[in-house]
Structures are given as structure tokens and as C-alpha cells.
PDB file of C-alpha atoms and ligand atoms in Angstrom:
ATOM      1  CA  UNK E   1      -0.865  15.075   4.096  1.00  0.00           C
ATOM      2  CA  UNK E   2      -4.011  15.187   5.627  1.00  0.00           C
ATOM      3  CA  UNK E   3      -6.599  13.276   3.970  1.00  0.00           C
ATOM      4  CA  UNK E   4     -10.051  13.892   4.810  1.00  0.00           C
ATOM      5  CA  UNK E   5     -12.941  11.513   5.231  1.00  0.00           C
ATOM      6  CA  UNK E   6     -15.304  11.651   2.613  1.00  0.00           C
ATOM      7  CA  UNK E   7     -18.792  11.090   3.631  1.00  0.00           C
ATOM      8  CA  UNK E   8     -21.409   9.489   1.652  1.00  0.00           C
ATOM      9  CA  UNK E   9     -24.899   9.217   1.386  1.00  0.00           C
ATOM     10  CA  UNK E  10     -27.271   8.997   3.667  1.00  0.00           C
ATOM     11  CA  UNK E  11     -25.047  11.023   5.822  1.00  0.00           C
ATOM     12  CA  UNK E  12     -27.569  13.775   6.992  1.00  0.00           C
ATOM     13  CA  UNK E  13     -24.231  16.437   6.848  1.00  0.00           C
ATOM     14  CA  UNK E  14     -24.527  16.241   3.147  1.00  0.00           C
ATOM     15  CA  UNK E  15     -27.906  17.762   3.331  1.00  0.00           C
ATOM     16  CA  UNK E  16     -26.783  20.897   5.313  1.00  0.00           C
ATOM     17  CA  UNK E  17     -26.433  24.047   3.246  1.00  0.00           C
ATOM     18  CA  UNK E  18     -23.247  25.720   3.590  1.00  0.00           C
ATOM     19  CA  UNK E  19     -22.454  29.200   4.762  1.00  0.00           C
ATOM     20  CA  UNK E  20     -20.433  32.052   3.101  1.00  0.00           C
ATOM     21  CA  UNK E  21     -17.148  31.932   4.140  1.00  0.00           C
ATOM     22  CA  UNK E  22     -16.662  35.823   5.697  1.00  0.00           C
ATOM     23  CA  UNK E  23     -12.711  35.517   6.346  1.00  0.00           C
ATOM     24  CA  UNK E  24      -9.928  33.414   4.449  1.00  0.00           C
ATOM     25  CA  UNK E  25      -7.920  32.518   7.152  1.00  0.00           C
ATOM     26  CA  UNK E  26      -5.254  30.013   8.206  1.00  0.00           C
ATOM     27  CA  UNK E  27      -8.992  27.460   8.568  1.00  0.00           C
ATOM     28  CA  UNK E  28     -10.200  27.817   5.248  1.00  0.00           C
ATOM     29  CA  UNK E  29      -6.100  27.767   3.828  1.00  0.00           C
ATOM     30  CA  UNK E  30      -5.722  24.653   5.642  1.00  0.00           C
ATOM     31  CA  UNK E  31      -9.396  23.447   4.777  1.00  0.00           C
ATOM     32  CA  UNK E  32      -8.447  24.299   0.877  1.00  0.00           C
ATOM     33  CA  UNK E  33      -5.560  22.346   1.173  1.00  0.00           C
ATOM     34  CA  UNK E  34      -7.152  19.293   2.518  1.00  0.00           C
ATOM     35  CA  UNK E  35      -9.879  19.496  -0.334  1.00  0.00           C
ATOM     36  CA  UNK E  36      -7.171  19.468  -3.096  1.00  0.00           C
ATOM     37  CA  UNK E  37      -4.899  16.137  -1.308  1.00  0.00           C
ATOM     38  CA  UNK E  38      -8.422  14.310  -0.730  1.00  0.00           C
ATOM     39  CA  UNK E  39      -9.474  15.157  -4.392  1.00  0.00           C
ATOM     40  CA  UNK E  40      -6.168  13.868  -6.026  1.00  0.00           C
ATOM     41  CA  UNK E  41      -6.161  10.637  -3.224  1.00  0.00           C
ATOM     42  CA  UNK E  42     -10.290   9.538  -3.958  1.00  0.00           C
ATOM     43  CA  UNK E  43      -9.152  10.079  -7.144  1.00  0.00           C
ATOM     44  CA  UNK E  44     -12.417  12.931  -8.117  1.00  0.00           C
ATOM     45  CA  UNK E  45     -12.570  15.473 -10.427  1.00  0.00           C
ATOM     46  CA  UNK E  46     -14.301  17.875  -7.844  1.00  0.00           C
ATOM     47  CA  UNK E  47     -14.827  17.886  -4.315  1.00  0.00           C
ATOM     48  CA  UNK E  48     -16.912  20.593  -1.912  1.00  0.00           C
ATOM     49  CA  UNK E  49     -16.057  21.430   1.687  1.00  0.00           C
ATOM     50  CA  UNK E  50     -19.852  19.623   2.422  1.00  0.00           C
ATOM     51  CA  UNK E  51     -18.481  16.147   1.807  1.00  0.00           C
ATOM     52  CA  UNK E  52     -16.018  16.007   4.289  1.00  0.00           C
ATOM     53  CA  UNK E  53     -18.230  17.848   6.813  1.00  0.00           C
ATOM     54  CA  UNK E  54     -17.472  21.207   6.424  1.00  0.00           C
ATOM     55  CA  UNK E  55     -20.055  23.246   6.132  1.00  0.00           C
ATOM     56  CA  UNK E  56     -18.170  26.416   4.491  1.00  0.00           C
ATOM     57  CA  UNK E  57     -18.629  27.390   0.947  1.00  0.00           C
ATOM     58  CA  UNK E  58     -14.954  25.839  -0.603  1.00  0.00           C
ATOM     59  CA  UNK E  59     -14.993  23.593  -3.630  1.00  0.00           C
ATOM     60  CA  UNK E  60     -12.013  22.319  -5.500  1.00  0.00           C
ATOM     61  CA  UNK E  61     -11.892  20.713  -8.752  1.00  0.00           C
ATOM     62  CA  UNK E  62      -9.315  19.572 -11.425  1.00  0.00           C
ATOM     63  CA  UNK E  63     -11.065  18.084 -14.720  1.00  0.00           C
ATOM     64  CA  UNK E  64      -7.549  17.185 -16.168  1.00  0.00           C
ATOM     65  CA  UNK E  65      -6.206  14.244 -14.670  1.00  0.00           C
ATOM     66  CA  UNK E  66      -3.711  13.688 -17.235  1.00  0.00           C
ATOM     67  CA  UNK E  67      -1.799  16.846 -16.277  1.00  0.00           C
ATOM     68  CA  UNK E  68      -2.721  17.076 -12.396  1.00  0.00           C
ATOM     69  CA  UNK E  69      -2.396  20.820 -10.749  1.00  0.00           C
ATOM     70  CA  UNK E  70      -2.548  22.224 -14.058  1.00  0.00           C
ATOM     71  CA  UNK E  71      -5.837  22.873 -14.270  1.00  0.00           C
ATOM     72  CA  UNK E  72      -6.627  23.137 -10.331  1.00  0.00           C
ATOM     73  CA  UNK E  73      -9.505  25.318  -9.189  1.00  0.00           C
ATOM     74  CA  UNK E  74      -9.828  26.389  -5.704  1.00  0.00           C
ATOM     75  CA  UNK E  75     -13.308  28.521  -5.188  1.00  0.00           C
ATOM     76  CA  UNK E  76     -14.335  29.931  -2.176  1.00  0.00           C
ATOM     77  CA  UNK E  77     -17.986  31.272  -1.827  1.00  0.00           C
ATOM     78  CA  UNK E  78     -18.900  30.314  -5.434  1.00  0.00           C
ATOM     79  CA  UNK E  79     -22.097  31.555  -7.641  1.00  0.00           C
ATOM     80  CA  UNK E  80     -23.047  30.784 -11.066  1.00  0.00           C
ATOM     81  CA  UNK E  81     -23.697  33.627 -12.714  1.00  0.00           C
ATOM     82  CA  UNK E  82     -24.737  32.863 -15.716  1.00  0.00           C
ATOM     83  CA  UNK E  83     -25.964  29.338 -16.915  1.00  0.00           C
ATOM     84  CA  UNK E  84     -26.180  28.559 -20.866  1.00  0.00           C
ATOM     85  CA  UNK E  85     -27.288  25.200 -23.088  1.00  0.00           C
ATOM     86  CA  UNK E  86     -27.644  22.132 -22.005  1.00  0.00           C
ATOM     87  CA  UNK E  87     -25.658  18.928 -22.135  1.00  0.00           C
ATOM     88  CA  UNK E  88     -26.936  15.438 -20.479  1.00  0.00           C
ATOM     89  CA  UNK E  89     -24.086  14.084 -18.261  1.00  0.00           C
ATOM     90  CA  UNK E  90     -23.311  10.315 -16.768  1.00  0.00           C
ATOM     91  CA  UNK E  91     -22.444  11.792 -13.293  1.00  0.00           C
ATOM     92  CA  UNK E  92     -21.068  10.176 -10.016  1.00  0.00           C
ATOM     93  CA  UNK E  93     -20.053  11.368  -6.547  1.00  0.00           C
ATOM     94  CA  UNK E  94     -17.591   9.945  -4.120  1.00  0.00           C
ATOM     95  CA  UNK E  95     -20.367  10.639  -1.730  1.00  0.00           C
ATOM     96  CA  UNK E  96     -22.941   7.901  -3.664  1.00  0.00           C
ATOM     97  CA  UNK E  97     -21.367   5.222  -3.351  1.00  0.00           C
ATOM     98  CA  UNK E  98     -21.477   2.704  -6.904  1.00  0.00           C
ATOM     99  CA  UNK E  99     -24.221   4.941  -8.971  1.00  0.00           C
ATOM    100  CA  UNK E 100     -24.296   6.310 -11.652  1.00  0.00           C
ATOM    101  CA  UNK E 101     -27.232   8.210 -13.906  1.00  0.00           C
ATOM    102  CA  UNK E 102     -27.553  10.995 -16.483  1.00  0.00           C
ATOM    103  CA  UNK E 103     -28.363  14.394 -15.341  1.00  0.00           C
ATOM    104  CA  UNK E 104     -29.196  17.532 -17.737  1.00  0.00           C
ATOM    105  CA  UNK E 105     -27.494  20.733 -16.508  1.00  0.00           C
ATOM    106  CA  UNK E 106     -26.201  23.793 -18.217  1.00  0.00           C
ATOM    107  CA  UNK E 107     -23.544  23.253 -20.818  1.00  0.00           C
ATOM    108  CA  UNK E 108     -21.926  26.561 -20.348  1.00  0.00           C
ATOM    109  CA  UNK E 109     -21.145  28.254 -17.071  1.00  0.00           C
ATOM    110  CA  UNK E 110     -19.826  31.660 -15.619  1.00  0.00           C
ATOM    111  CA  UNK E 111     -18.747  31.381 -11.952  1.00  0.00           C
ATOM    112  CA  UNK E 112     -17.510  34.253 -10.019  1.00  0.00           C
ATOM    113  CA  UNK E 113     -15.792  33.597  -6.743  1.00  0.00           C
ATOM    114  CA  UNK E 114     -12.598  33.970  -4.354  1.00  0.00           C
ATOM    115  CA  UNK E 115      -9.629  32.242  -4.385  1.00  0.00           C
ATOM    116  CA  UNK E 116      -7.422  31.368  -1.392  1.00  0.00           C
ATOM    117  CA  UNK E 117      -5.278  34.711  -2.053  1.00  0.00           C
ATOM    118  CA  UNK E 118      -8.213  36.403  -1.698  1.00  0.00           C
ATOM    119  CA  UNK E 119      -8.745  37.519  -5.372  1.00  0.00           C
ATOM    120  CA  UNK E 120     -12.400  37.253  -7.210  1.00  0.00           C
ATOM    121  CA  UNK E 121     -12.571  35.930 -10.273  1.00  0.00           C
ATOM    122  CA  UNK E 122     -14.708  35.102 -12.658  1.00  0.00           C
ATOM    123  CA  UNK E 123     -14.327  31.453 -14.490  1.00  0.00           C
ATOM    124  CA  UNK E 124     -15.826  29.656 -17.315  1.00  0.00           C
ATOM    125  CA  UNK E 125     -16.436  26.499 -17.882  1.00  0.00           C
ATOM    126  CA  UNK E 126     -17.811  24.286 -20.591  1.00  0.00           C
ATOM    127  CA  UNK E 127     -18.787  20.190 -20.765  1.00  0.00           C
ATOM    128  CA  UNK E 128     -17.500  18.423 -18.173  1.00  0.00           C
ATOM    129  CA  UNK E 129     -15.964  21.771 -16.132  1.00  0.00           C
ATOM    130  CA  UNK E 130     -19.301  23.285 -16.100  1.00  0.00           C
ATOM    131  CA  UNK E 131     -20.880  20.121 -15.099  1.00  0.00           C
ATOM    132  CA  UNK E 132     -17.919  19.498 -12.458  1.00  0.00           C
ATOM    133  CA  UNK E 133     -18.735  23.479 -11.064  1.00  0.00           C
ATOM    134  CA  UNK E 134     -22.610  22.919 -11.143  1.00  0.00           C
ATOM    135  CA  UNK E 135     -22.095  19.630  -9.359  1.00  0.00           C
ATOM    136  CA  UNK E 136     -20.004  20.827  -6.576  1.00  0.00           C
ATOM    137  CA  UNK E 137     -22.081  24.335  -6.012  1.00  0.00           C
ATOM    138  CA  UNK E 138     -25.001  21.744  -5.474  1.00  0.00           C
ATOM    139  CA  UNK E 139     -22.907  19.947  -2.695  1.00  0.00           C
ATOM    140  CA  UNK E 140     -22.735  23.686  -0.559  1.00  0.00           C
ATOM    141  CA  UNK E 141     -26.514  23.746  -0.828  1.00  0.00           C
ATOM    142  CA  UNK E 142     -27.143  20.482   0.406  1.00  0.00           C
ATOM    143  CA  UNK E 143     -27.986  18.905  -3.042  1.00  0.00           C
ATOM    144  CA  UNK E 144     -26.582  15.560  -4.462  1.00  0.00           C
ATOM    145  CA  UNK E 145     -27.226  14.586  -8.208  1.00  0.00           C
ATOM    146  CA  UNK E 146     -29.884  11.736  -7.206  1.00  0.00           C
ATOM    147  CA  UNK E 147     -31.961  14.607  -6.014  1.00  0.00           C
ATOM    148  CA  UNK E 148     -31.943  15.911  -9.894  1.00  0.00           C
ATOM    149  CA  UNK E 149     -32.873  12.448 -11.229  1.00  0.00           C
ATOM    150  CA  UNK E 150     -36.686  10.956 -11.332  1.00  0.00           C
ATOM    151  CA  UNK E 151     -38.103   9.898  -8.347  1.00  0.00           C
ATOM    152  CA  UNK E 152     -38.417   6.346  -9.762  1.00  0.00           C
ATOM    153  CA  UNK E 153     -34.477   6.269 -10.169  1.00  0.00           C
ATOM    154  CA  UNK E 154     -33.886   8.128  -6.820  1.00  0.00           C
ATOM    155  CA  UNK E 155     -35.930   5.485  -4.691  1.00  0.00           C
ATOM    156  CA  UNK E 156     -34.558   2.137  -6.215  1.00  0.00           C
ATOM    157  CA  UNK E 157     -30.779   3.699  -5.412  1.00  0.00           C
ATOM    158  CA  UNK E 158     -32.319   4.758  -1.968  1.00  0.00           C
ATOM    159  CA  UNK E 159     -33.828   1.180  -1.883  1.00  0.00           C
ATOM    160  CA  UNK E 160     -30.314  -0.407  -2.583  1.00  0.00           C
ATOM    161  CA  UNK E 161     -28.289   1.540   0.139  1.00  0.00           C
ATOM    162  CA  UNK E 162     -30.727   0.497   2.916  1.00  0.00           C
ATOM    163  CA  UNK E 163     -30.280  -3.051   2.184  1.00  0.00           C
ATOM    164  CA  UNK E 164     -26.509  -2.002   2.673  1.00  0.00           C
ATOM    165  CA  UNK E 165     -26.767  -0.802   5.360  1.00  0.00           C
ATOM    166  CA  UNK E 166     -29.198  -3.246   6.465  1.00  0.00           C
ATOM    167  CA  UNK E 167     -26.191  -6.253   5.500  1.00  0.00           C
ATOM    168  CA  UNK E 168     -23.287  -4.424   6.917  1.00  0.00           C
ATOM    169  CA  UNK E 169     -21.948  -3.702   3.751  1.00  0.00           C
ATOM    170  CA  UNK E 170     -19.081  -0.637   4.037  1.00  0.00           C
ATOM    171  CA  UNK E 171     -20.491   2.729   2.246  1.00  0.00           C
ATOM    172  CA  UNK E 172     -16.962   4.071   1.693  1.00  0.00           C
ATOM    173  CA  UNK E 173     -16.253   5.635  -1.504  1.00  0.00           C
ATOM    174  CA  UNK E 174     -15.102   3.627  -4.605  1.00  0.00           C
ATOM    175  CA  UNK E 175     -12.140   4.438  -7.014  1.00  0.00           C
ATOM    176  CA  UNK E 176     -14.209   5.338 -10.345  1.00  0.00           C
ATOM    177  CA  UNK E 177     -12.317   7.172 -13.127  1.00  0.00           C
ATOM    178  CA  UNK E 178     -14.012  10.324 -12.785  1.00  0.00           C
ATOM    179  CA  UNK E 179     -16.508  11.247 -10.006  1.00  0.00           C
ATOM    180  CA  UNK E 180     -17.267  14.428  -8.806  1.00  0.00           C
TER     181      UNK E 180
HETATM  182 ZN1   ZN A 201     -20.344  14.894  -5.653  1.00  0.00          ZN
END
């Protein structure tokens, strides 16, 4: 096992776009690998090589927690290729710690990537999959969900983690049900 750390906001790594990953070596094996135990461990439904400090272009998700591994998605260098609908999700992140808010994204996605066997393929996803791969192509470009929320919304969350910080209180990652 090797559980990583998961950062969480304001870490200013979160923020740093991620670069295409050139070679899928024994690094980005090992770094896939990681992803999927930290995923399964948090629990999340989704987790990108930016939140534990990586800053190559790996996500992993798996939407079905009632049948873990059966549904597992490793992507390396993903891109949404094409983006349909539009569905209004509750989202979290085990990197903002205890919030929650709606966010509108595309209800239909088509995401072409690589996967650690060095294949590219092409997935779809729909509802919560296409709002798990949206979320988690955000994290490689530096973008959390509170950035796609009002400003109003964004501040009084920003508000609430500097008095946090400000009290010494821990901004580690809670166990919800299904954050990505
Ligand atoms: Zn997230």
C-alpha cells in the first residue's frame, strides 16, 4: 500500500496546471497505482495526480462503489472531446474540506485518453461519470469546483477556511459518501 497525502485547499499545488505525461513508465505505473489505493482509502469517486502533488496528467475514478474495481478508470493525459447537455450537480472534493455546492457542467461526455498499457481510448460518460471526468480534468488544470461557483459562494467558503486556519483547526480530508 502506499497511500498518498491528499492535499486540500488553499494548498497553492492545487493551482498548478499539470503537464502531459510524454512516457508511461515504471513513475506514472507506480503513480497510477497510488491514485487508485488513495481513491478506494479517502473513500472518492475520482481522484487526479494534482491532489496529491503530482503535477502529471493521471486521473482515476470509480463511480460504482457498490462493486469496487469494476468500473475503475485509469486516464492518463485526458481531453474531453466532446461535451453535451447539462445537468446541475451537488459536488465535493477531498481537497475542500466540508463543502459542498451545485455546479452546472455537461451531462454527456466523450474523453479520449491513455491507459497505463499504453492504449488510447475513447470513453463516455453520462450523470455522475461525466461529472466525476469533468471534475478531475479540472484538477490537471489547476481548477477546483469553488472556482465554478459565484463569487459570493466562493468567498464565504474562502472566509470559513481562514478562520481555520486562523484556530488551528486540521484541513485534512473528511469521509463523505461520494466526493470527487
Ligand atoms: Zn476534487
Amino acid at each position: 500500500m502506499a497511500l498518498r497525502k491528499i492535499l486540500t485547499y488553499p494548498a497553492p499545488e492545487l493551482k498548478g496546471p499539470a503537464h502531459t505525461v510524454h512516457n508511461i513508465d515504471a513513475t506514472i505505473n507506480q503513480l497510477v497505482t497510488d491514485l487508485v489505493e488513495t481513491m478506494y482509502a479517502a473513500p472518492g469517486v475520482g481522484l487526479a495526480a494534482t491532489q496529491v502533488g503530482s503535477a502529471e496528467r493521471v486521473i482515476v475514478l470509480d463511480v460504482d462503489h457498490e462493486n469496487p474495481g469494476k468500473h475503475l478508470v485509469k486516464l492518463i493525459n485526458p481531453v474531453i472531446v466532446q461535451a453535451e447537455g447539462s445537468i446541475v450537480w451537488e459536488e465535493g472534493c477531498l481537497s475542500v474540506v466540508d463543502f459542498t455546492a451545485e455546479v452546472t457542467r455537461a451531462r454527456q461526455v466523450l474523453v479520449k485518453g491513455w491507459t497505463p498499457e499504453e492504449k488510447e481510448i475513447e470513453i463516455e460518460g453520462t450523470d455522475l461519470f461525466a461529472v466525476a471526468l469533468q471534475h478531475e480534468i479540472d484538477h490537471l488544470d489547476g481548477k477546483l469546483f469553488i472556482d465554478r461557483i459565484s463569487r459570493l459562494k466562493r468567498d464565504l467558503y474562502r472566509r470559513r477556511v481562514k478562520k481555520w486556519l486562523r484556530e488551528g483547526v486540521p484541513l485534512e480530508p473528511k469521509k463523505p459518501a461520494v466526493s470527487i
